[in-house]
Short mmCIF file of C-alpha atoms and ligand atoms in Angstrom, two decimals:
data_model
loop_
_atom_site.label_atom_id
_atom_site.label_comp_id
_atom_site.label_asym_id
_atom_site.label_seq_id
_atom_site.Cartn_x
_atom_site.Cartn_y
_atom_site.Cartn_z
CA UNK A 400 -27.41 59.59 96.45
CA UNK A 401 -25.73 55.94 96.08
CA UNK A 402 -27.77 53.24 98.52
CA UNK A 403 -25.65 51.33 99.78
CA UNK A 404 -26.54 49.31 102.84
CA UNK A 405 -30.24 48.36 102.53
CA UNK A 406 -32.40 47.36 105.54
CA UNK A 407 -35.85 45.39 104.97
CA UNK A 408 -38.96 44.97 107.71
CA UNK A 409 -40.82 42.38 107.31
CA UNK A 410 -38.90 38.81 106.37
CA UNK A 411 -42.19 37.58 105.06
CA UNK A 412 -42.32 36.00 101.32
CA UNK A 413 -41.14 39.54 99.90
CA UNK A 414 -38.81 41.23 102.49
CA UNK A 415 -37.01 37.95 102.00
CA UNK A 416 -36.99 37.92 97.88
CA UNK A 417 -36.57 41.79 98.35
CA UNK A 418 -33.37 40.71 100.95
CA UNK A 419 -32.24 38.34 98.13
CA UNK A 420 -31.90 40.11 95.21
CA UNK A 421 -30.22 43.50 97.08
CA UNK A 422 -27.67 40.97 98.60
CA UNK A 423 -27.08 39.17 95.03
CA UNK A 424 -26.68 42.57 93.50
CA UNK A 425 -23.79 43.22 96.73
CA UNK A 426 -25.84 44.83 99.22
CA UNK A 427 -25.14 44.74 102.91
CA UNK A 428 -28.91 43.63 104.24
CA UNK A 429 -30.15 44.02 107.72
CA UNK A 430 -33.39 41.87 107.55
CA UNK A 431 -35.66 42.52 110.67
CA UNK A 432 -38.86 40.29 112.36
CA UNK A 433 -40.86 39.86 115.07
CA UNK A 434 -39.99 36.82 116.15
CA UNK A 435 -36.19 35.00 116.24
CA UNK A 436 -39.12 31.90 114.50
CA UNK A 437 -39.93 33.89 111.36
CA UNK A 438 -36.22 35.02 110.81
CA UNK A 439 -35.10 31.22 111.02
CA UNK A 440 -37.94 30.04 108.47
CA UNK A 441 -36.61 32.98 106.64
CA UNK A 442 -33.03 32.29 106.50
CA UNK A 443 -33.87 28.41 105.90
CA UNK A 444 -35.94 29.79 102.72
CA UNK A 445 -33.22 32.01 101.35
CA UNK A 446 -30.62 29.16 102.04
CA UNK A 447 -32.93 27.07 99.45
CA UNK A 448 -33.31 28.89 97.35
CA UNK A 449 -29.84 29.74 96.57
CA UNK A 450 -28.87 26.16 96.13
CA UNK A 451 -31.43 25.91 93.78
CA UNK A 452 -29.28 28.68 92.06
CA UNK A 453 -25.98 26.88 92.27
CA UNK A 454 -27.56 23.28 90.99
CA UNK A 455 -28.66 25.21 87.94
CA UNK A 456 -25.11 26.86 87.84
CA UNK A 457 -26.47 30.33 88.07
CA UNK A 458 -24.06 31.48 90.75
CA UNK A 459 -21.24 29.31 92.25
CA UNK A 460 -21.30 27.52 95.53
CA UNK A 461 -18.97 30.42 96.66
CA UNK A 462 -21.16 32.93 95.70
CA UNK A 463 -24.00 31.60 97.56
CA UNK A 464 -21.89 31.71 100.52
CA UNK A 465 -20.93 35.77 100.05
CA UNK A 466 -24.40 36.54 99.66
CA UNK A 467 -25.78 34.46 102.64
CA UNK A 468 -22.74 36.64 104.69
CA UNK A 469 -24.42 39.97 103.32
CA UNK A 470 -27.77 39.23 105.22
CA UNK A 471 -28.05 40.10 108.59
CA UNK A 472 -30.58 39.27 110.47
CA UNK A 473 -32.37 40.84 113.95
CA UNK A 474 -35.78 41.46 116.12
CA UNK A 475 -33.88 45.12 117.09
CA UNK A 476 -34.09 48.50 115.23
CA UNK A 477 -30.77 48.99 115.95
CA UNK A 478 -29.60 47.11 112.53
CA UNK A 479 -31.55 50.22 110.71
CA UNK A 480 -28.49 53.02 112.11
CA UNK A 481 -26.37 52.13 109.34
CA UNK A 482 -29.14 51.89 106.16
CA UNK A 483 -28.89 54.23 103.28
CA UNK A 484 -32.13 52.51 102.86
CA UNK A 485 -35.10 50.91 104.71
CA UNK A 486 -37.76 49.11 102.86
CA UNK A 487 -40.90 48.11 104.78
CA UNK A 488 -42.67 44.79 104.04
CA UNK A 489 -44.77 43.74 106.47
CA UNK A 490 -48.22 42.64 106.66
CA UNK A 491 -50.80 44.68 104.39
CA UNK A 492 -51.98 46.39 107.50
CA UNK A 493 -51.97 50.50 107.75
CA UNK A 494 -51.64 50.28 111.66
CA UNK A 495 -48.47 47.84 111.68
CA UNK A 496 -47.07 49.85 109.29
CA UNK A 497 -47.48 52.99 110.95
CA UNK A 498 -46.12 51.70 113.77
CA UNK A 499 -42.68 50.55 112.05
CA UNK A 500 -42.48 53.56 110.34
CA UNK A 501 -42.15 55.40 113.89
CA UNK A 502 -39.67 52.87 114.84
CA UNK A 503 -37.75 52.83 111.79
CA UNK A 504 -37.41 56.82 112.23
CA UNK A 505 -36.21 57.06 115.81
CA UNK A 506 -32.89 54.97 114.07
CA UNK A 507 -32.21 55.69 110.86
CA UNK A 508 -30.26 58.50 109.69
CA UNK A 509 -31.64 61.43 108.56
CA UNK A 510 -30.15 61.44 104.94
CA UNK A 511 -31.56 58.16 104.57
CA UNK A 512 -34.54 56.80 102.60
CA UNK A 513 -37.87 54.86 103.50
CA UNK A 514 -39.67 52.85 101.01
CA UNK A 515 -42.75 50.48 101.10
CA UNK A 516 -43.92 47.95 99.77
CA UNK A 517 -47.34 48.11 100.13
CA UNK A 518 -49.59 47.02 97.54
CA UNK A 519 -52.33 49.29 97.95
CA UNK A 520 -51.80 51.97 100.90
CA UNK A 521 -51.51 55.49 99.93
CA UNK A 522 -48.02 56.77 100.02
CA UNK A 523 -48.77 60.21 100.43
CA UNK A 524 -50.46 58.91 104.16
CA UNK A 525 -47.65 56.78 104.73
CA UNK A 526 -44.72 59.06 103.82
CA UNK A 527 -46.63 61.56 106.52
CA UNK A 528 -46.58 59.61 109.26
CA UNK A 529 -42.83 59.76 109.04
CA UNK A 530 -40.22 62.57 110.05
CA UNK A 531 -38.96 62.99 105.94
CA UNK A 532 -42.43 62.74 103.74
CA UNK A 533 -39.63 63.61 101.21
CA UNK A 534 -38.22 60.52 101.47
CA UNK A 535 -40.16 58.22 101.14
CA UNK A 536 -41.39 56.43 98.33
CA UNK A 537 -43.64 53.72 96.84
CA UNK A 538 -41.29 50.32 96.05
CA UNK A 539 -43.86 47.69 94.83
CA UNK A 540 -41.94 44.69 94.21
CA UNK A 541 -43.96 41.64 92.32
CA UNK A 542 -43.94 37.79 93.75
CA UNK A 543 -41.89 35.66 93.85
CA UNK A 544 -39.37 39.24 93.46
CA UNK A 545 -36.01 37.00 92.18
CA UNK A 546 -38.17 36.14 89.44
CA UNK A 547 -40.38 38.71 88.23
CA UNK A 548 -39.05 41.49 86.22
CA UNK A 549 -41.11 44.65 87.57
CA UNK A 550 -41.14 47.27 90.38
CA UNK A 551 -43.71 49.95 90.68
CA UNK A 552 -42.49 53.31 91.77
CA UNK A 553 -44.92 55.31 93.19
CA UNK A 554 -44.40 58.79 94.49
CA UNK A 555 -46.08 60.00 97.83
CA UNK A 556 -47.62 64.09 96.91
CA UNK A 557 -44.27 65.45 99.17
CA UNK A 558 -42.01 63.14 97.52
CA UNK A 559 -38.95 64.70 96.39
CA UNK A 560 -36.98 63.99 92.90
CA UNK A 561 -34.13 62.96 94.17
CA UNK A 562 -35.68 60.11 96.31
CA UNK A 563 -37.01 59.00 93.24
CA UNK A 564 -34.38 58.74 91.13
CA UNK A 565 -32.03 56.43 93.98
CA UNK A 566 -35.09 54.40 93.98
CA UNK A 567 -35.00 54.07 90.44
CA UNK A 568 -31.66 53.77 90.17
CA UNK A 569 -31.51 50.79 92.92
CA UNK A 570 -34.16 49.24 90.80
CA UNK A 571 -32.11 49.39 87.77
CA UNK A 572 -29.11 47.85 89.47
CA UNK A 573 -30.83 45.12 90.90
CA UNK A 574 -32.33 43.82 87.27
CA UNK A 575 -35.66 45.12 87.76
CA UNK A 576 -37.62 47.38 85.09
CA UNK A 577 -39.27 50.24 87.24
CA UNK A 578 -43.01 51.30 85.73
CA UNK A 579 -44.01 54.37 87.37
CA UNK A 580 -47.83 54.12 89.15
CA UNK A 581 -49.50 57.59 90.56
CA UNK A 582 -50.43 57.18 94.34
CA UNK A 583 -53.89 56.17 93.67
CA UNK A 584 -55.26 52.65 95.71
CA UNK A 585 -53.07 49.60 94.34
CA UNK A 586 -51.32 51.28 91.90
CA UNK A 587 -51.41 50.14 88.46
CA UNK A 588 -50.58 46.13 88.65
CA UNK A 589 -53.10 45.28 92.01
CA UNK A 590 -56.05 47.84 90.58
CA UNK A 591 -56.74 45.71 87.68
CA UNK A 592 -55.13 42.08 89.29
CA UNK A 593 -57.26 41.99 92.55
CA UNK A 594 -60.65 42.76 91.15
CA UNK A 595 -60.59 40.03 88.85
CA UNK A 596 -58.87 37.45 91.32
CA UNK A 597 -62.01 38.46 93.60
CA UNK A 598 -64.59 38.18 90.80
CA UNK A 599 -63.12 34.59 90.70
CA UNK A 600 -63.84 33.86 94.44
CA UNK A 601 -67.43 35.66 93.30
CA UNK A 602 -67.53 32.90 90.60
CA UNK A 603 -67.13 30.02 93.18
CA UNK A 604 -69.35 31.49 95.88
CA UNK A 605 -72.26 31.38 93.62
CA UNK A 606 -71.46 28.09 92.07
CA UNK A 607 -70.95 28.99 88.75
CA UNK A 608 -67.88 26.53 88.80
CA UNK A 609 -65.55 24.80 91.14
CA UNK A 610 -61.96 25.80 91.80
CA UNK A 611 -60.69 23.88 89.17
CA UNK A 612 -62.88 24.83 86.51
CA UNK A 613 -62.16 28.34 87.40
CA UNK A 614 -58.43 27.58 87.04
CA UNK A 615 -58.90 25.29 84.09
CA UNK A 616 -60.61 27.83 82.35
CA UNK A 617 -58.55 31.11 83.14
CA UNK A 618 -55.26 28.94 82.25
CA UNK A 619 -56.95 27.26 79.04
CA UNK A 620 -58.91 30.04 77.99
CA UNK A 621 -57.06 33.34 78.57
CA UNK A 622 -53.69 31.54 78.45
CA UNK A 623 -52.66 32.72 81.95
CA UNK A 624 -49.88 31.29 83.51
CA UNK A 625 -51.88 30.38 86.91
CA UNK A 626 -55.64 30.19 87.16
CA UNK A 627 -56.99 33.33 89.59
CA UNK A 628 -57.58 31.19 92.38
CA UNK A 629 -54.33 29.15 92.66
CA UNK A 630 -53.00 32.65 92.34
CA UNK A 631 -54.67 34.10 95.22
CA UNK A 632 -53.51 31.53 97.49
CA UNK A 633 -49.87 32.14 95.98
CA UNK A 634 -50.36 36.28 96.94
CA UNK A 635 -51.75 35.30 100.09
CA UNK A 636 -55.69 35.39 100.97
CA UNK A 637 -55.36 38.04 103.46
CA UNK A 638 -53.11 40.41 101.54
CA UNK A 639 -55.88 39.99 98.69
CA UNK A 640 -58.69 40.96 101.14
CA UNK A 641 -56.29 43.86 102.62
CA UNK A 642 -55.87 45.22 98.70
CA UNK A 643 -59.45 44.57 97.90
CA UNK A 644 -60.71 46.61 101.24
CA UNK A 645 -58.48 49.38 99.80
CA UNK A 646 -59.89 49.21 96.45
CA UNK A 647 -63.74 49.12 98.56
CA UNK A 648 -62.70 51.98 100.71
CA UNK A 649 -60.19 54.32 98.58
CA UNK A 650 -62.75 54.36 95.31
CA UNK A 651 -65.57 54.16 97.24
CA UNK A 652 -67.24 52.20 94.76
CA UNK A 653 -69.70 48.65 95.33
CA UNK A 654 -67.54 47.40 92.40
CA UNK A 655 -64.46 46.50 94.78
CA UNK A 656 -66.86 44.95 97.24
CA UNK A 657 -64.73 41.78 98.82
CA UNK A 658 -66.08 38.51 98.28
CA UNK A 659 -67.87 37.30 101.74
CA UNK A 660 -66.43 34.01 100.84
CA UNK A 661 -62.89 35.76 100.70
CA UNK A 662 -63.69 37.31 103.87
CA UNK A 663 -64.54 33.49 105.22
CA UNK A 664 -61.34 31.85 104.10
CA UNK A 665 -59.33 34.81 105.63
CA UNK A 666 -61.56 34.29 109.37
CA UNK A 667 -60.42 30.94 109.05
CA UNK A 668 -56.75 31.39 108.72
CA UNK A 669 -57.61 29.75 105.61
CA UNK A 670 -54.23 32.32 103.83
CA UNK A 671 -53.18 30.11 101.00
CA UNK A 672 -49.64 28.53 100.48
CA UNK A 673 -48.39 30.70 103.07
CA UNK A 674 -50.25 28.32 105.70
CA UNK A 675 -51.27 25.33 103.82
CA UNK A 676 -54.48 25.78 102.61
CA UNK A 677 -56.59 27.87 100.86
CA UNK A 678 -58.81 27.23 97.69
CA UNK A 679 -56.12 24.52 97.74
CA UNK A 680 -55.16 21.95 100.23
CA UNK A 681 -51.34 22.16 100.06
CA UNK A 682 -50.41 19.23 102.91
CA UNK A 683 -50.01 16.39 100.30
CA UNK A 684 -47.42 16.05 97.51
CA UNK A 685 -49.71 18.12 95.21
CA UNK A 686 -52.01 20.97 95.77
CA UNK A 687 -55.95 19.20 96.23
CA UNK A 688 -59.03 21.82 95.58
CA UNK A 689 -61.04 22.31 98.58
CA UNK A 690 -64.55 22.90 96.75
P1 NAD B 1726 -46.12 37.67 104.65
O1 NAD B 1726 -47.32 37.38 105.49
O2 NAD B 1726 -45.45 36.56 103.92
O3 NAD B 1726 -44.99 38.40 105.53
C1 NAD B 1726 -45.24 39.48 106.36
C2 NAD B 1726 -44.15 39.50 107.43
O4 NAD B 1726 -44.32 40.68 108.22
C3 NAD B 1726 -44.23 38.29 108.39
O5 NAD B 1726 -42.97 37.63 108.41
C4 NAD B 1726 -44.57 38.92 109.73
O6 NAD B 1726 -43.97 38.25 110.83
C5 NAD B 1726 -43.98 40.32 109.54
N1 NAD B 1726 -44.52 41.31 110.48
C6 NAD B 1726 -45.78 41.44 110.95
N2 NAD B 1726 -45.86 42.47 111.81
C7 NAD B 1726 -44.62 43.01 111.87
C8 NAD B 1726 -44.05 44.08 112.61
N3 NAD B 1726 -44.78 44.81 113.44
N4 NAD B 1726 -42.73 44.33 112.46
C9 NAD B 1726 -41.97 43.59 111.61
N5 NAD B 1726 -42.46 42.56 110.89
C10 NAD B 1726 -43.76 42.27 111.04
O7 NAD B 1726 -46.60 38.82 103.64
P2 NAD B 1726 -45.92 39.25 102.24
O8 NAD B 1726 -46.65 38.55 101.14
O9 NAD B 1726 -44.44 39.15 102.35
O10 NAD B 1726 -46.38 40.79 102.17
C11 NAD B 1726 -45.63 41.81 102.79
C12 NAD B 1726 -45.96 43.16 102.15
O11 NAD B 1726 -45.68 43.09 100.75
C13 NAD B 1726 -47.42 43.58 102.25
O12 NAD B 1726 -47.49 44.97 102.39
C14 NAD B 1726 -47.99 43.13 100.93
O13 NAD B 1726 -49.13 43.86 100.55
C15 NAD B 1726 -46.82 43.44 100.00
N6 NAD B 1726 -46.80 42.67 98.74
C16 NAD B 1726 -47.20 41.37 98.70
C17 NAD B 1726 -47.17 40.69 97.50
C18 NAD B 1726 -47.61 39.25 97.42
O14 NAD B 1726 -47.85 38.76 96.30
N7 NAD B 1726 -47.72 38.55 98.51
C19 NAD B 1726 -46.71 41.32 96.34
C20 NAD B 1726 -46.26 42.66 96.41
C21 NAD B 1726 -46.32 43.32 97.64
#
């Protein structure tokens, strides 16, 4: 099966990387929210980002026009009727997603395909809550998705071959190198990622440094790109508690236990970039450790 027309829930930090790089690849996208609020921060996001494409003569000022015209945008299910393809991305939250997934079935067409992007939820107990357990597969893009090079595939117990191989396919045509993960909590990428990111916010709780001699010393002294903590707030603080409760819950091991300063940040509404502060302050020109 070719996927054509590709609809995305969720126009969060992913759905809308995940609605930018179908579109630039010549997708139709139906991009759905909540609120009419997210889906303008959304569109204002994608609209800067593509002119950072055309200043650094990536794609042409008329191609950033064709692929803003492929993204549609809605609050109604309707948009899904005409998807080869719907990708969830909404919040890391099993009841939300259930919830979409019954929505997204009353609409879609029965040939077509449901994907998530979770990045820990069992897709075996996902793909069941919807009317084609066949069809549905694990899609685990990576953040920021224009930029980063992999896409987990994971395969729910019912899913069937030829789901997987569209999937694969799509990932293939969109630039992406797919790395298949079994359905076992967070996959391959999160199972090792998250634990360490939380043994950092571990590390800080008991004082052993601050948050920028946690960062100094994971970016100096393992060479990693960001330091854990700058990293979780980049992820987002609650969808690092939501993989880490997983990891606590699916394993059933005290290993995965979340961080009670984790759990803190995320009571506050303390999520990280995504609202301005988390182990960083993020209101100033540059990012200011808060401990
Ligand atoms: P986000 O908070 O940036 O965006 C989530 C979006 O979902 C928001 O725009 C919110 O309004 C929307 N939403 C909430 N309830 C909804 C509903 N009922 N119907 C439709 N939309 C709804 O989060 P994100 O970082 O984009 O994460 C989205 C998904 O992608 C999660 O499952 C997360 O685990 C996964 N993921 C995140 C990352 C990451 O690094 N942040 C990486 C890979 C996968």
């Amino acid at each position: 099966m070719k996927i054509q027309k590709v609809g995305i829930v969720g126009a969060g930090q992913m759905g809308c990387g995940i609605a930018q790089v179908c579109a630039q690849a010549g997708h139709e996208v139906y991009l759905l929210d909540t609120t009419q609020a997210q889906l303008k921060k959304a569109k204002a996001d994608l609209e800067r980002r593509l002119s950072r494409l055309v200043v650094k003569k990536n794609i042409t000022p008329k191609e950033k026009t064709a692929i803003l015209k492929r993204i549609k945008t809605g609050t109604k299910y309707d948009g899904f009727k005409a998807c080869d393809l719907a990708i969830e991305a909404a919040v890391e939250n099993e009841e939300i997603k259930h919830g979409i997934l019954k929505k997204l079935c009353a609409v879609l067409p029965a040939k077509s395909l449901i994907a998530s992007n979770t990045s820990s939820i069992s897709i075996t107990r996902l793909g069941a809550r919807t009317d084609r357990p066949e069809k549905f597969v694990g899609m685990h893009f990576m953040n920021p998705v224009p930029v980063m090079e992999l896409v987990e595939l994971i395969r729910g117990i019912a899913t069937d071959e030829e789901t997987y191989a569209a999937i694969r396919e799509l990932t293939l045509e969109l630039g992406k190198v797919p790395v298949n993960a079994e359905d076992f909590p967070a996959f391959i990428v999160n199972r090792i990622l998250l634990p360490m990111i939380n043994e950092a916010v571990y590390t800080l709780y008991e004082g052993v440094g601050s948050v920028e001699a946690i960062d100094n010393a994971m970016r100096l002294g393992t060479r990693h790109p960001m330091g854990p903590l700058e990293l979780a707030d980049f992820i987002g603080l609650d969808t690092c508690l939501a993989v880490m409760n997983v990891l606590h819950e699916g394993l059933a091991d005290t290993k995965y236990r979340p961080c009670p300063l984790l759990v803190k940040y995320v009571e506050a509404g303390w999520l990280g970039r995504k609202t301005g502060r988390g182990f960083y302050d993020y209101s100033g020109d540059k990012p200011v450790p808060t401990r």
